[in-house]
Amino acid sequence: MARYEYDIVIIGSGPAGQKAAMQAAKLGKRVAVIERLPEIGGVSISTATASKTLREAVLHLTGYRERKVYGESYAVKQDITMSDLMLRTRYVMHQEGEILRSQLARNRVETIAAEASFIDRHTINLVTENGKPDRTITAEKVIIAVGTYSTMPPVVFVDGRLIFVSDDVLNLTDLPRTLTIVGAGAIGLEYCGTFAAVGVRVTLVDRNPRLLPFADDELTDTLVYHLRQRDVTFIMNGNVFDIEYLRDDYGDRVRVMLEGGKQIVSDAVMYCVGRTGATQSLNLEAVGVEIDERGRLSVDENYQTNVEGIYAVGGVIGFPDLSSTSQMQGRLAVRHAAGIAANQFPDLVPYTVKTIPEVAMVGMTEAQLMAEGIPYEVGKAEYHENVNSIIKGDDAGFLKLLFHLESRKLLGVHIIGEGAAELIHIGQAVIAHEGTIDYFVDSVTSNPTLAECYPAAALNGINRLGL
């Protein structure tokens, strides 16, 4: 008779939890996934999926992609409402949830709808929606994949309407005329582009001097240019010290106060300064798992916490907190928990931000190459010279290759524009296999495609060498 009911129990069904569960099932383990939310998929569906779907809905309904051809006044629908945007969003969220539930069922993963908390490192208490303890289960190994929630502003109560966080966007009933977004990380930037494209006047405030400080400078400068074309106002080096509700002749509004005396009054404020690990209800004190002040867990190279047999993956362990990296972490943690050899997490990770226009990057930036004294050259292809971009009606953007001056090995790829998140993986593969830019010149690329930007950029770089 088995000592424990399950070999592996996973708390949370987001990207990390899903992939961990399916990996465990394929290894022949008795596995269960515990999810406290009504739908499988965790907060990833209501945050990542929702924000990307809202973006697509805005691009379609506003006719954004076709305005180069049909004119700036072109739109599929006039007077777009939040209900219009949510129609597509709810459909996609439902479909993704059904797909995930089907995948878990096909792999014979048991799903348990309950809130989990530790009794000891092998015993978990389950509380169902009525708020009462339902039962306890036991597991040899436990993987914590509970994700995160939006960090709340410390200076004001969030009502979810005038002042809201990214988790509240799906509950908005109306689009504000003006919006202040505090925090220019990936989430803040994505919603900035989405709201601006639908006609909301956005002011973006961030404490840093530059957007996306880890990204290529030319990429971020171009993104700022395009967002300013949509009337986005940027306030960098802006330290917010207070936010307050305001009632005046114009109705209910919000005032944001910055150090130095600057004040911003808008119809609503979206607070996007970080996320907090959703670990409060896990009773981690009972098992001695260490957490930081943001509810996040520290792990070793195998994603094991300071307590043997308890692992943590995904957003709850902090950076990079991407769906893509979380999935990989889930699989690697299960393999270690099962005693099966696995590769370490890859060093080369593509980073994409679904702004309008979207950006994607992999490998080194020009700043990093110069800091390390690596001789390099640049090859660049402009979207407005790509036939497929012209056909699509959205020709804003470029693809930039960074390569070693002598060996011509590809060192970095930076893209802004339509399809950037898809195109980046071509460059990722070439860098991972230590390929040179000559690969793009010597290979045949289908026409007309955005992928033709790769050979165009490679030839541009070779021309810079005087060859």
Coordinates of N, CA and C in Angstrom, one line a residue, residues 348 362-364 369 377 379 399-404 407-414 424 426-440 454 457-458:
L348 N 19.3 31.3 -22.8 CA 18.7 32.1 -23.9 C 17.2 32.1 -23.9
V362 N 15.9 38.9 -28.0 CA 16.7 37.8 -27.5 C 18.1 38.0 -27.7
G363 N 18.9 37.5 -26.8 CA 20.4 37.7 -26.8 C 20.8 39.0 -26.3
M364 N 22.0 39.5 -26.7 CA 22.6 40.7 -26.2 C 22.1 42.0 -26.8
L369 N 27.0 44.6 -25.3 CA 28.2 44.3 -26.2 C 29.3 45.4 -26.0
E377 N 28.8 44.4 -35.2 CA 28.2 45.2 -36.3 C 26.7 45.0 -36.2
G379 N 23.0 44.8 -38.4 CA 22.2 44.7 -39.7 C 20.8 45.0 -39.4
L399 N 13.6 45.2 -37.8 CA 14.2 44.0 -37.2 C 15.7 44.3 -37.3
K400 N 16.4 44.2 -36.1 CA 17.8 44.5 -36.0 C 18.6 43.3 -35.6
L401 N 19.6 43.0 -36.3 CA 20.6 41.9 -35.9 C 21.9 42.5 -35.4
L402 N 22.4 41.9 -34.3 CA 23.7 42.2 -33.8 C 24.6 41.0 -34.0
F403 N 25.7 41.2 -34.6 CA 26.6 40.0 -34.9 C 28.1 40.4 -34.7
H404 N 28.8 39.3 -34.4 CA 30.3 39.5 -34.1 C 31.0 40.0 -35.3
S407 N 33.7 36.9 -36.4 CA 33.2 35.5 -36.7 C 31.8 35.6 -37.4
R408 N 31.1 36.7 -37.3 CA 29.8 37.0 -37.8 C 28.7 36.1 -37.1
K409 N 29.0 35.6 -36.0 CA 28.0 34.9 -35.2 C 26.9 35.8 -34.7
L410 N 25.7 35.4 -34.8 CA 24.6 36.2 -34.4 C 24.6 36.3 -32.8
L411 N 24.5 37.5 -32.3 CA 24.6 37.7 -30.9 C 23.3 38.3 -30.3
G412 N 22.5 38.9 -31.1 CA 21.2 39.5 -30.5 C 20.3 39.8 -31.7
V413 N 19.0 39.7 -31.3 CA 17.9 40.1 -32.3 C 16.9 41.0 -31.6
H414 N 16.6 42.1 -32.2 CA 15.6 43.0 -31.5 C 14.6 43.5 -32.6
I424 N 10.8 36.4 -33.4 CA 11.9 36.3 -32.6 C 12.5 34.9 -32.4
I426 N 13.0 32.7 -34.7 CA 14.0 32.3 -35.7 C 15.4 32.7 -35.3
G427 N 15.5 34.0 -34.8 CA 16.8 34.4 -34.3 C 17.2 33.7 -33.1
Q428 N 16.3 33.3 -32.2 CA 16.7 32.5 -31.0 C 17.3 31.2 -31.4
A429 N 16.8 30.5 -32.4 CA 17.3 29.2 -32.8 C 18.7 29.4 -33.4
V430 N 18.9 30.4 -34.2 CA 20.2 30.6 -34.8 C 21.3 30.9 -33.7
I431 N 20.9 31.8 -32.8 CA 21.9 32.1 -31.7 C 22.2 30.9 -30.9
A432 N 21.1 30.1 -30.5 CA 21.3 28.9 -29.7 C 22.3 27.9 -30.3
H433 N 22.3 27.8 -31.7 CA 23.1 26.9 -32.4 C 24.4 27.5 -32.9
E434 N 24.7 28.7 -32.4 CA 25.9 29.5 -32.7 C 26.1 29.7 -34.2
G435 N 25.0 30.0 -34.8 CA 25.0 30.3 -36.2 C 25.4 31.7 -36.5
T436 N 25.7 31.9 -37.8 CA 26.1 33.3 -38.2 C 25.0 33.9 -39.1
I437 N 25.2 35.2 -39.4 CA 24.2 35.9 -40.2 C 24.2 35.4 -41.6
D438 N 25.2 34.6 -42.0 CA 25.3 34.1 -43.3 C 24.2 33.0 -43.5
Y439 N 23.7 32.4 -42.4 CA 22.6 31.5 -42.5 C 21.4 32.1 -43.2
F440 N 21.1 33.4 -42.9 CA 19.9 34.0 -43.5 C 20.1 34.4 -44.9
Y454 N 14.8 39.0 -42.0 CA 16.0 38.4 -41.6 C 17.1 38.5 -42.7
A457 N 18.1 42.1 -43.3 CA 18.9 42.7 -42.2 C 20.3 42.1 -42.3
A458 N 20.5 40.8 -42.6 CA 21.8 40.2 -42.7 C 22.6 40.9 -43.9

